[in-house]
Amino acid sequence: MKNIVLFGPPGAGKGTQADVLKEKYQLVHISTGDVFRFNIRNATELGTLAKSYMDKGHLVPDEVTINMLNAEVEKNPDANGFIFDGFPRTKAQAKALAQLMDEKKSQINAMVALEVDDEVLVERLLERGKSSGRPDDANEEVIRERIAEYYRKTDILKEFYQAQDKYFGVDGVGSIDEITERLSNVIDTL
Ligand code: ADP
């Protein structure tokens, strides 16, 4: 089983690459952002709660996010492995994920990070906001708050995975195919 954390700040291209990589490596893709948006569209209790944080550019509380992620993993008992996209975003989430993998007699094999400059991220997200319909992409202030939240709570996860020799940084600027190739070069060694 190969389990990969696809990492990077908002707008780094995680979703785009996860779509390609899940086919290429036959992995189940779990995007916490997508699961939250699905719940918002369906007006579930979880969706209403998540929306109050997402609209401000803040992270949804750990307990809620961890429970949701566990449930998504449990829905796929026969998976060959997972690509986690948007999770973990805090140290508590990273620890919960390690425990979950442990219970499955498995582990996270690597965190593969897309590295992109902040100003490029803002530009990309504003551009995406023109068509994505995502309220958190439509407003520059919210975009900057998401990036700030990333540096406050998420960026430190590099060190968490580096300490286990599982961190791989990849240049996230280039064509989609070029970036897939860079990511594949890492994944193929796992
Ligand atoms: P992005 O394009 O910013 O990477 P996502 O689509 O992954 O965004 O997530 C959108 C929003 O959903 C985040 O800004 C956050 O509010 C919430 N969210 C997603 N994943 C998590 C998580 N692991 N922990 C807490 N909140 C999350």
mmCIF file with all atom_site columns, N, CA, C and O in Angstrom, residues 39-84:
data_model
loop_
_atom_site.group_PDB
_atom_site.id
_atom_site.type_symbol
_atom_site.label_atom_id
_atom_site.label_alt_id
_atom_site.label_comp_id
_atom_site.label_asym_id
_atom_site.label_entity_id
_atom_site.label_seq_id
_atom_site.pdbx_PDB_ins_code
_atom_site.Cartn_x
_atom_site.Cartn_y
_atom_site.Cartn_z
_atom_site.occupancy
_atom_site.B_iso_or_equiv
_atom_site.pdbx_formal_charge
_atom_site.auth_seq_id
_atom_site.auth_comp_id
_atom_site.auth_asym_id
_atom_site.auth_atom_id
_atom_site.pdbx_PDB_model_num
ATOM 1   N N  . ASN A 1 39 ? -20.416 18.692 1.519  1.00 0.00 ? 39 ASN A N  1
ATOM 2   C CA . ASN A 1 39 ? -21.327 18.839 2.660  1.00 0.00 ? 39 ASN A CA 1
ATOM 3   C C  . ASN A 1 39 ? -22.021 20.198 2.670  1.00 0.00 ? 39 ASN A C  1
ATOM 4   O O  . ASN A 1 39 ? -23.177 20.309 3.089  1.00 0.00 ? 39 ASN A O  1
ATOM 5   N N  . ILE A 1 40 ? -21.314 21.223 2.203  1.00 0.00 ? 40 ILE A N  1
ATOM 6   C CA . ILE A 1 40 ? -21.935 22.554 2.128  1.00 0.00 ? 40 ILE A CA 1
ATOM 7   C C  . ILE A 1 40 ? -23.066 22.524 1.088  1.00 0.00 ? 40 ILE A C  1
ATOM 8   O O  . ILE A 1 40 ? -24.175 22.976 1.346  1.00 0.00 ? 40 ILE A O  1
ATOM 9   N N  . ARG A 1 41 ? -22.772 21.944 -0.077 1.00 0.00 ? 41 ARG A N  1
ATOM 10  C CA . ARG A 1 41 ? -23.796 21.865 -1.138 1.00 0.00 ? 41 ARG A CA 1
ATOM 11  C C  . ARG A 1 41 ? -25.033 21.119 -0.661 1.00 0.00 ? 41 ARG A C  1
ATOM 12  O O  . ARG A 1 41 ? -26.153 21.444 -1.035 1.00 0.00 ? 41 ARG A O  1
ATOM 13  N N  . ASN A 1 42 ? -24.813 20.096 0.159  1.00 0.00 ? 42 ASN A N  1
ATOM 14  C CA . ASN A 1 42 ? -25.938 19.284 0.622  1.00 0.00 ? 42 ASN A CA 1
ATOM 15  C C  . ASN A 1 42 ? -26.508 19.765 1.951  1.00 0.00 ? 42 ASN A C  1
ATOM 16  O O  . ASN A 1 42 ? -27.333 19.081 2.545  1.00 0.00 ? 42 ASN A O  1
ATOM 17  N N  . ALA A 1 43 ? -26.036 20.918 2.369  1.00 0.00 ? 43 ALA A N  1
ATOM 18  C CA . ALA A 1 43 ? -26.553 21.569 3.588  1.00 0.00 ? 43 ALA A CA 1
ATOM 19  C C  . ALA A 1 43 ? -26.590 20.632 4.791  1.00 0.00 ? 43 ALA A C  1
ATOM 20  O O  . ALA A 1 43 ? -27.572 20.613 5.539  1.00 0.00 ? 43 ALA A O  1
ATOM 21  N N  . THR A 1 44 ? -25.538 19.850 4.972  1.00 0.00 ? 44 THR A N  1
ATOM 22  C CA . THR A 1 44 ? -25.474 18.986 6.165  1.00 0.00 ? 44 THR A CA 1
ATOM 23  C C  . THR A 1 44 ? -25.014 19.827 7.360  1.00 0.00 ? 44 THR A C  1
ATOM 24  O O  . THR A 1 44 ? -24.508 20.942 7.196  1.00 0.00 ? 44 THR A O  1
ATOM 25  N N  . GLU A 1 45 ? -25.122 19.223 8.533  1.00 0.00 ? 45 GLU A N  1
ATOM 26  C CA . GLU A 1 45 ? -24.673 19.905 9.738  1.00 0.00 ? 45 GLU A CA 1
ATOM 27  C C  . GLU A 1 45 ? -23.170 20.197 9.647  1.00 0.00 ? 45 GLU A C  1
ATOM 28  O O  . GLU A 1 45 ? -22.708 21.288 9.986  1.00 0.00 ? 45 GLU A O  1
ATOM 29  N N  . LEU A 1 46 ? -22.426 19.193 9.174  1.00 0.00 ? 46 LEU A N  1
ATOM 30  C CA . LEU A 1 46 ? -20.979 19.364 9.006  1.00 0.00 ? 46 LEU A CA 1
ATOM 31  C C  . LEU A 1 46 ? -20.688 20.509 8.039  1.00 0.00 ? 46 LEU A C  1
ATOM 32  O O  . LEU A 1 46 ? -19.793 21.329 8.266  1.00 0.00 ? 46 LEU A O  1
ATOM 33  N N  . GLY A 1 47 ? -21.455 20.585 6.952  1.00 0.00 ? 47 GLY A N  1
ATOM 34  C CA . GLY A 1 47 ? -21.262 21.630 5.952  1.00 0.00 ? 47 GLY A CA 1
ATOM 35  C C  . GLY A 1 47 ? -21.473 23.017 6.540  1.00 0.00 ? 47 GLY A C  1
ATOM 36  O O  . GLY A 1 47 ? -20.689 23.944 6.294  1.00 0.00 ? 47 GLY A O  1
ATOM 37  N N  . THR A 1 48 ? -22.517 23.167 7.305  1.00 0.00 ? 48 THR A N  1
ATOM 38  C CA . THR A 1 48 ? -22.820 24.476 7.905  1.00 0.00 ? 48 THR A CA 1
ATOM 39  C C  . THR A 1 48 ? -21.699 24.899 8.840  1.00 0.00 ? 48 THR A C  1
ATOM 40  O O  . THR A 1 48 ? -21.263 26.048 8.837  1.00 0.00 ? 48 THR A O  1
ATOM 41  N N  . LEU A 1 49 ? -21.211 23.945 9.621  1.00 0.00 ? 49 LEU A N  1
ATOM 42  C CA . LEU A 1 49 ? -20.131 24.258 10.550 1.00 0.00 ? 49 LEU A CA 1
ATOM 43  C C  . LEU A 1 49 ? -18.852 24.627 9.774  1.00 0.00 ? 49 LEU A C  1
ATOM 44  O O  . LEU A 1 49 ? -18.217 25.650 10.046 1.00 0.00 ? 49 LEU A O  1
ATOM 45  N N  . ALA A 1 50 ? -18.500 23.801 8.797  1.00 0.00 ? 50 ALA A N  1
ATOM 46  C CA . ALA A 1 50 ? -17.264 24.026 8.043  1.00 0.00 ? 50 ALA A CA 1
ATOM 47  C C  . ALA A 1 50 ? -17.307 25.376 7.335  1.00 0.00 ? 50 ALA A C  1
ATOM 48  O O  . ALA A 1 50 ? -16.318 26.114 7.310  1.00 0.00 ? 50 ALA A O  1
ATOM 49  N N  . LYS A 1 51 ? -18.446 25.703 6.766  1.00 0.00 ? 51 LYS A N  1
ATOM 50  C CA . LYS A 1 51 ? -18.572 26.941 5.987  1.00 0.00 ? 51 LYS A CA 1
ATOM 51  C C  . LYS A 1 51 ? -18.233 28.174 6.824  1.00 0.00 ? 51 LYS A C  1
ATOM 52  O O  . LYS A 1 51 ? -17.607 29.112 6.326  1.00 0.00 ? 51 LYS A O  1
ATOM 53  N N  . SER A 1 52 ? -18.594 28.142 8.098  1.00 0.00 ? 52 SER A N  1
ATOM 54  C CA . SER A 1 52 ? -18.359 29.321 8.940  1.00 0.00 ? 52 SER A CA 1
ATOM 55  C C  . SER A 1 52 ? -16.858 29.590 9.076  1.00 0.00 ? 52 SER A C  1
ATOM 56  O O  . SER A 1 52 ? -16.440 30.736 9.229  1.00 0.00 ? 52 SER A O  1
ATOM 57  N N  . TYR A 1 53 ? -16.052 28.559 9.004  1.00 0.00 ? 53 TYR A N  1
ATOM 58  C CA . TYR A 1 53 ? -14.594 28.739 9.060  1.00 0.00 ? 53 TYR A CA 1
ATOM 59  C C  . TYR A 1 53 ? -14.026 29.020 7.673  1.00 0.00 ? 53 TYR A C  1
ATOM 60  O O  . TYR A 1 53 ? -13.189 29.897 7.492  1.00 0.00 ? 53 TYR A O  1
ATOM 61  N N  . MET A 1 54 ? -14.465 28.246 6.703  1.00 0.00 ? 54 MET A N  1
ATOM 62  C CA . MET A 1 54 ? -13.888 28.344 5.355  1.00 0.00 ? 54 MET A CA 1
ATOM 63  C C  . MET A 1 54 ? -14.080 29.727 4.752  1.00 0.00 ? 54 MET A C  1
ATOM 64  O O  . MET A 1 54 ? -13.196 30.262 4.097  1.00 0.00 ? 54 MET A O  1
ATOM 65  N N  . ASP A 1 55 ? -15.261 30.315 4.983  1.00 0.00 ? 55 ASP A N  1
ATOM 66  C CA . ASP A 1 55 ? -15.544 31.627 4.410  1.00 0.00 ? 55 ASP A CA 1
ATOM 67  C C  . ASP A 1 55 ? -14.601 32.704 4.934  1.00 0.00 ? 55 ASP A C  1
ATOM 68  O O  . ASP A 1 55 ? -14.395 33.728 4.293  1.00 0.00 ? 55 ASP A O  1
ATOM 69  N N  . LYS A 1 56 ? -14.015 32.453 6.104  1.00 0.00 ? 56 LYS A N  1
ATOM 70  C CA . LYS A 1 56 ? -13.072 33.433 6.666  1.00 0.00 ? 56 LYS A CA 1
ATOM 71  C C  . LYS A 1 56 ? -11.627 33.105 6.300  1.00 0.00 ? 56 LYS A C  1
ATOM 72  O O  . LYS A 1 56 ? -10.710 33.839 6.678  1.00 0.00 ? 56 LYS A O  1
ATOM 73  N N  . GLY A 1 57 ? -11.425 31.980 5.650  1.00 0.00 ? 57 GLY A N  1
ATOM 74  C CA . GLY A 1 57 ? -10.055 31.573 5.315  1.00 0.00 ? 57 GLY A CA 1
ATOM 75  C C  . GLY A 1 57 ? -9.371  30.828 6.447  1.00 0.00 ? 57 GLY A C  1
ATOM 76  O O  . GLY A 1 57 ? -8.166  30.619 6.424  1.00 0.00 ? 57 GLY A O  1
ATOM 77  N N  . HIS A 1 58 ? -10.149 30.421 7.444  1.00 0.00 ? 58 HIS A N  1
ATOM 78  C CA . HIS A 1 58 ? -9.571  29.709 8.594  1.00 0.00 ? 58 HIS A CA 1
ATOM 79  C C  . HIS A 1 58 ? -9.722  28.206 8.436  1.00 0.00 ? 58 HIS A C  1
ATOM 80  O O  . HIS A 1 58 ? -10.535 27.736 7.639  1.00 0.00 ? 58 HIS A O  1
ATOM 81  N N  . LEU A 1 59 ? -8.943  27.474 9.230  1.00 0.00 ? 59 LEU A N  1
ATOM 82  C CA . LEU A 1 59 ? -9.071  26.024 9.214  1.00 0.00 ? 59 LEU A CA 1
ATOM 83  C C  . LEU A 1 59 ? -10.289 25.602 10.031 1.00 0.00 ? 59 LEU A C  1
ATOM 84  O O  . LEU A 1 59 ? -10.621 26.222 11.039 1.00 0.00 ? 59 LEU A O  1
ATOM 85  N N  . VAL A 1 60 ? -10.903 24.522 9.593  1.00 0.00 ? 60 VAL A N  1
ATOM 86  C CA . VAL A 1 60 ? -11.985 23.900 10.347 1.00 0.00 ? 60 VAL A CA 1
ATOM 87  C C  . VAL A 1 60 ? -11.336 23.218 11.561 1.00 0.00 ? 60 VAL A C  1
ATOM 88  O O  . VAL A 1 60 ? -10.210 22.712 11.447 1.00 0.00 ? 60 VAL A O  1
ATOM 89  N N  . PRO A 1 61 ? -11.985 23.195 12.734 1.00 0.00 ? 61 PRO A N  1
ATOM 90  C CA . PRO A 1 61 ? -11.338 22.609 13.916 1.00 0.00 ? 61 PRO A CA 1
ATOM 91  C C  . PRO A 1 61 ? -10.883 21.163 13.690 1.00 0.00 ? 61 PRO A C  1
ATOM 92  O O  . PRO A 1 61 ? -11.537 20.397 12.981 1.00 0.00 ? 61 PRO A O  1
ATOM 93  N N  . ASP A 1 62 ? -9.776  20.833 14.354 1.00 0.00 ? 62 ASP A N  1
ATOM 94  C CA . ASP A 1 62 ? -9.152  19.521 14.165 1.00 0.00 ? 62 ASP A CA 1
ATOM 95  C C  . ASP A 1 62 ? -10.105 18.356 14.411 1.00 0.00 ? 62 ASP A C  1
ATOM 96  O O  . ASP A 1 62 ? -10.139 17.408 13.638 1.00 0.00 ? 62 ASP A O  1
ATOM 97  N N  . GLU A 1 63 ? -10.844 18.421 15.513 1.00 0.00 ? 63 GLU A N  1
ATOM 98  C CA . GLU A 1 63 ? -11.647 17.254 15.881 1.00 0.00 ? 63 GLU A CA 1
ATOM 99  C C  . GLU A 1 63 ? -12.643 16.906 14.773 1.00 0.00 ? 63 GLU A C  1
ATOM 100 O O  . GLU A 1 63 ? -12.818 15.743 14.397 1.00 0.00 ? 63 GLU A O  1
ATOM 101 N N  . VAL A 1 64 ? -13.265 17.952 14.237 1.00 0.00 ? 64 VAL A N  1
ATOM 102 C CA . VAL A 1 64 ? -14.258 17.770 13.170 1.00 0.00 ? 64 VAL A CA 1
ATOM 103 C C  . VAL A 1 64 ? -13.579 17.190 11.931 1.00 0.00 ? 64 VAL A C  1
ATOM 104 O O  . VAL A 1 64 ? -14.065 16.237 11.299 1.00 0.00 ? 64 VAL A O  1
ATOM 105 N N  . THR A 1 65 ? -12.436 17.767 11.580 1.00 0.00 ? 65 THR A N  1
ATOM 106 C CA . THR A 1 65 ? -11.749 17.363 10.352 1.00 0.00 ? 65 THR A CA 1
ATOM 107 C C  . THR A 1 65 ? -11.200 15.938 10.473 1.00 0.00 ? 65 THR A C  1
ATOM 108 O O  . THR A 1 65 ? -11.304 15.147 9.537  1.00 0.00 ? 65 THR A O  1
ATOM 109 N N  . ILE A 1 66 ? -10.661 15.628 11.634 1.00 0.00 ? 66 ILE A N  1
ATOM 110 C CA . ILE A 1 66 ? -10.087 14.287 11.836 1.00 0.00 ? 66 ILE A CA 1
ATOM 111 C C  . ILE A 1 66 ? -11.174 13.217 11.772 1.00 0.00 ? 66 ILE A C  1
ATOM 112 O O  . ILE A 1 66 ? -11.013 12.186 11.110 1.00 0.00 ? 66 ILE A O  1
ATOM 113 N N  . ASN A 1 67 ? -12.304 13.474 12.420 1.00 0.00 ? 67 ASN A N  1
ATOM 114 C CA . ASN A 1 67 ? -13.404 12.494 12.368 1.00 0.00 ? 67 ASN A CA 1
ATOM 115 C C  . ASN A 1 67 ? -13.881 12.280 10.944 1.00 0.00 ? 67 ASN A C  1
ATOM 116 O O  . ASN A 1 67 ? -14.165 11.160 10.525 1.00 0.00 ? 67 ASN A O  1
ATOM 117 N N  . MET A 1 68 ? -13.966 13.375 10.201 1.00 0.00 ? 68 MET A N  1
ATOM 118 C CA . MET A 1 68 ? -14.424 13.266 8.825  1.00 0.00 ? 68 MET A CA 1
ATOM 119 C C  . MET A 1 68 ? -13.434 12.459 7.981  1.00 0.00 ? 68 MET A C  1
ATOM 120 O O  . MET A 1 68 ? -13.820 11.591 7.202  1.00 0.00 ? 68 MET A O  1
ATOM 121 N N  . LEU A 1 69 ? -12.163 12.731 8.180  1.00 0.00 ? 69 LEU A N  1
ATOM 122 C CA . LEU A 1 69 ? -11.123 12.031 7.406  1.00 0.00 ? 69 LEU A CA 1
ATOM 123 C C  . LEU A 1 69 ? -11.135 10.536 7.725  1.00 0.00 ? 69 LEU A C  1
ATOM 124 O O  . LEU A 1 69 ? -11.080 9.699  6.813  1.00 0.00 ? 69 LEU A O  1
ATOM 125 N N  . ASN A 1 70 ? -11.263 10.208 9.008  1.00 0.00 ? 70 ASN A N  1
ATOM 126 C CA . ASN A 1 70 ? -11.328 8.791  9.393  1.00 0.00 ? 70 ASN A CA 1
ATOM 127 C C  . ASN A 1 70 ? -12.488 8.102  8.679  1.00 0.00 ? 70 ASN A C  1
ATOM 128 O O  . ASN A 1 70 ? -12.340 7.001  8.158  1.00 0.00 ? 70 ASN A O  1
ATOM 129 N N  . ALA A 1 71 ? -13.637 8.782  8.647  1.00 0.00 ? 71 ALA A N  1
ATOM 130 C CA . ALA A 1 71 ? -14.818 8.200  8.005  1.00 0.00 ? 71 ALA A CA 1
ATOM 131 C C  . ALA A 1 71 ? -14.573 7.980  6.506  1.00 0.00 ? 71 ALA A C  1
ATOM 132 O O  . ALA A 1 71 ? -14.968 6.957  5.947  1.00 0.00 ? 71 ALA A O  1
ATOM 133 N N  . GLU A 1 72 ? -13.884 8.931  5.860  1.00 0.00 ? 72 GLU A N  1
ATOM 134 C CA . GLU A 1 72 ? -13.600 8.788  4.417  1.00 0.00 ? 72 GLU A CA 1
ATOM 135 C C  . GLU A 1 72 ? -12.675 7.600  4.161  1.00 0.00 ? 72 GLU A C  1
ATOM 136 O O  . GLU A 1 72 ? -12.857 6.853  3.209  1.00 0.00 ? 72 GLU A O  1
ATOM 137 N N  . VAL A 1 73 ? -11.690 7.432  5.029  1.00 0.00 ? 73 VAL A N  1
ATOM 138 C CA . VAL A 1 73 ? -10.766 6.305  4.861  1.00 0.00 ? 73 VAL A CA 1
ATOM 139 C C  . VAL A 1 73 ? -11.528 4.990  5.059  1.00 0.00 ? 73 VAL A C  1
ATOM 140 O O  . VAL A 1 73 ? -11.373 4.043  4.273  1.00 0.00 ? 73 VAL A O  1
ATOM 141 N N  . GLU A 1 74 ? -12.397 4.958  6.070  1.00 0.00 ? 74 GLU A N  1
ATOM 142 C CA . GLU A 1 74 ? -13.149 3.726  6.349  1.00 0.00 ? 74 GLU A CA 1
ATOM 143 C C  . GLU A 1 74 ? -14.086 3.343  5.203  1.00 0.00 ? 74 GLU A C  1
ATOM 144 O O  . GLU A 1 74 ? -14.452 2.186  5.064  1.00 0.00 ? 74 GLU A O  1
ATOM 145 N N  . LYS A 1 75 ? -14.476 4.315  4.386  1.00 0.00 ? 75 LYS A N  1
ATOM 146 C CA . LYS A 1 75 ? -15.352 4.013  3.242  1.00 0.00 ? 75 LYS A CA 1
ATOM 147 C C  . LYS A 1 75 ? -14.634 3.228  2.154  1.00 0.00 ? 75 LYS A C  1
ATOM 148 O O  . LYS A 1 75 ? -15.262 2.783  1.197  1.00 0.00 ? 75 LYS A O  1
ATOM 149 N N  . ASN A 1 76 ? -13.308 3.125  2.264  1.00 0.00 ? 76 ASN A N  1
ATOM 150 C CA . ASN A 1 76 ? -12.517 2.492  1.199  1.00 0.00 ? 76 ASN A CA 1
ATOM 151 C C  . ASN A 1 76 ? -11.639 1.362  1.741  1.00 0.00 ? 76 ASN A C  1
ATOM 152 O O  . ASN A 1 76 ? -10.414 1.423  1.654  1.00 0.00 ? 76 ASN A O  1
ATOM 153 N N  . PRO A 1 77 ? -12.279 0.299  2.267  1.00 0.00 ? 77 PRO A N  1
ATOM 154 C CA . PRO A 1 77 ? -11.491 -0.755 2.918  1.00 0.00 ? 77 PRO A CA 1
ATOM 155 C C  . PRO A 1 77 ? -10.578 -1.498 1.942  1.00 0.00 ? 77 PRO A C  1
ATOM 156 O O  . PRO A 1 77 ? -9.582  -2.082 2.376  1.00 0.00 ? 77 PRO A O  1
ATOM 157 N N  . ASP A 1 78 ? -10.899 -1.486 0.652  1.00 0.00 ? 78 ASP A N  1
ATOM 158 C CA . ASP A 1 78 ? -10.081 -2.260 -0.288 1.00 0.00 ? 78 ASP A CA 1
ATOM 159 C C  . ASP A 1 78 ? -9.067  -1.406 -1.038 1.00 0.00 ? 78 ASP A C  1
ATOM 160 O O  . ASP A 1 78 ? -8.498  -1.836 -2.036 1.00 0.00 ? 78 ASP A O  1
ATOM 161 N N  . ALA A 1 79 ? -8.841  -0.190 -0.583 1.00 0.00 ? 79 ALA A N  1
ATOM 162 C CA . ALA A 1 79 ? -7.949  0.716  -1.324 1.00 0.00 ? 79 ALA A CA 1
ATOM 163 C C  . ALA A 1 79 ? -6.532  0.162  -1.390 1.00 0.00 ? 79 ALA A C  1
ATOM 164 O O  . ALA A 1 79 ? -6.037  -0.466 -0.457 1.00 0.00 ? 79 ALA A O  1
ATOM 165 N N  . ASN A 1 80 ? -5.934  0.458  -2.525 1.00 0.00 ? 80 ASN A N  1
ATOM 166 C CA . ASN A 1 80 ? -4.552  0.115  -2.810 1.00 0.00 ? 80 ASN A CA 1
ATOM 167 C C  . ASN A 1 80 ? -3.601  1.069  -2.088 1.00 0.00 ? 80 ASN A C  1
ATOM 168 O O  . ASN A 1 80 ? -2.411  0.817  -1.959 1.00 0.00 ? 80 ASN A O  1
ATOM 169 N N  . GLY A 1 81 ? -4.170  2.193  -1.664 1.00 0.00 ? 81 GLY A N  1
ATOM 170 C CA . GLY A 1 81 ? -3.405  3.276  -1.048 1.00 0.00 ? 81 GLY A CA 1
ATOM 171 C C  . GLY A 1 81 ? -4.173  4.570  -1.248 1.00 0.00 ? 81 GLY A C  1
ATOM 172 O O  . GLY A 1 81 ? -5.169  4.585  -1.976 1.00 0.00 ? 81 GLY A O  1
ATOM 173 N N  . PHE A 1 82 ? -3.702  5.620  -0.593 1.00 0.00 ? 82 PHE A N  1
ATOM 174 C CA . PHE A 1 82 ? -4.439  6.890  -0.625 1.00 0.00 ? 82 PHE A CA 1
ATOM 175 C C  . PHE A 1 82 ? -3.540  8.056  -1.027 1.00 0.00 ? 82 PHE A C  1
ATOM 176 O O  . PHE A 1 82 ? -2.341  8.051  -0.727 1.00 0.00 ? 82 PHE A O  1
ATOM 177 N N  . ILE A 1 83 ? -4.147  9.036  -1.683 1.00 0.00 ? 83 ILE A N  1
ATOM 178 C CA . ILE A 1 83 ? -3.507  10.348 -1.818 1.00 0.00 ? 83 ILE A CA 1
ATOM 179 C C  . ILE A 1 83 ? -4.305  11.288 -0.935 1.00 0.00 ? 83 ILE A C  1
ATOM 180 O O  . ILE A 1 83 ? -5.505  11.516 -1.177 1.00 0.00 ? 83 ILE A O  1
ATOM 181 N N  . PHE A 1 84 ? -3.677  11.815 0.084  1.00 0.00 ? 84 PHE A N  1
ATOM 182 C CA . PHE A 1 84 ? -4.337  12.775 0.958  1.00 0.00 ? 84 PHE A CA 1
ATOM 183 C C  . PHE A 1 84 ? -4.015  14.182 0.462  1.00 0.00 ? 84 PHE A C  1
ATOM 184 O O  . PHE A 1 84 ? -2.845  14.540 0.320  1.00 0.00 ? 84 PHE A O  1
#
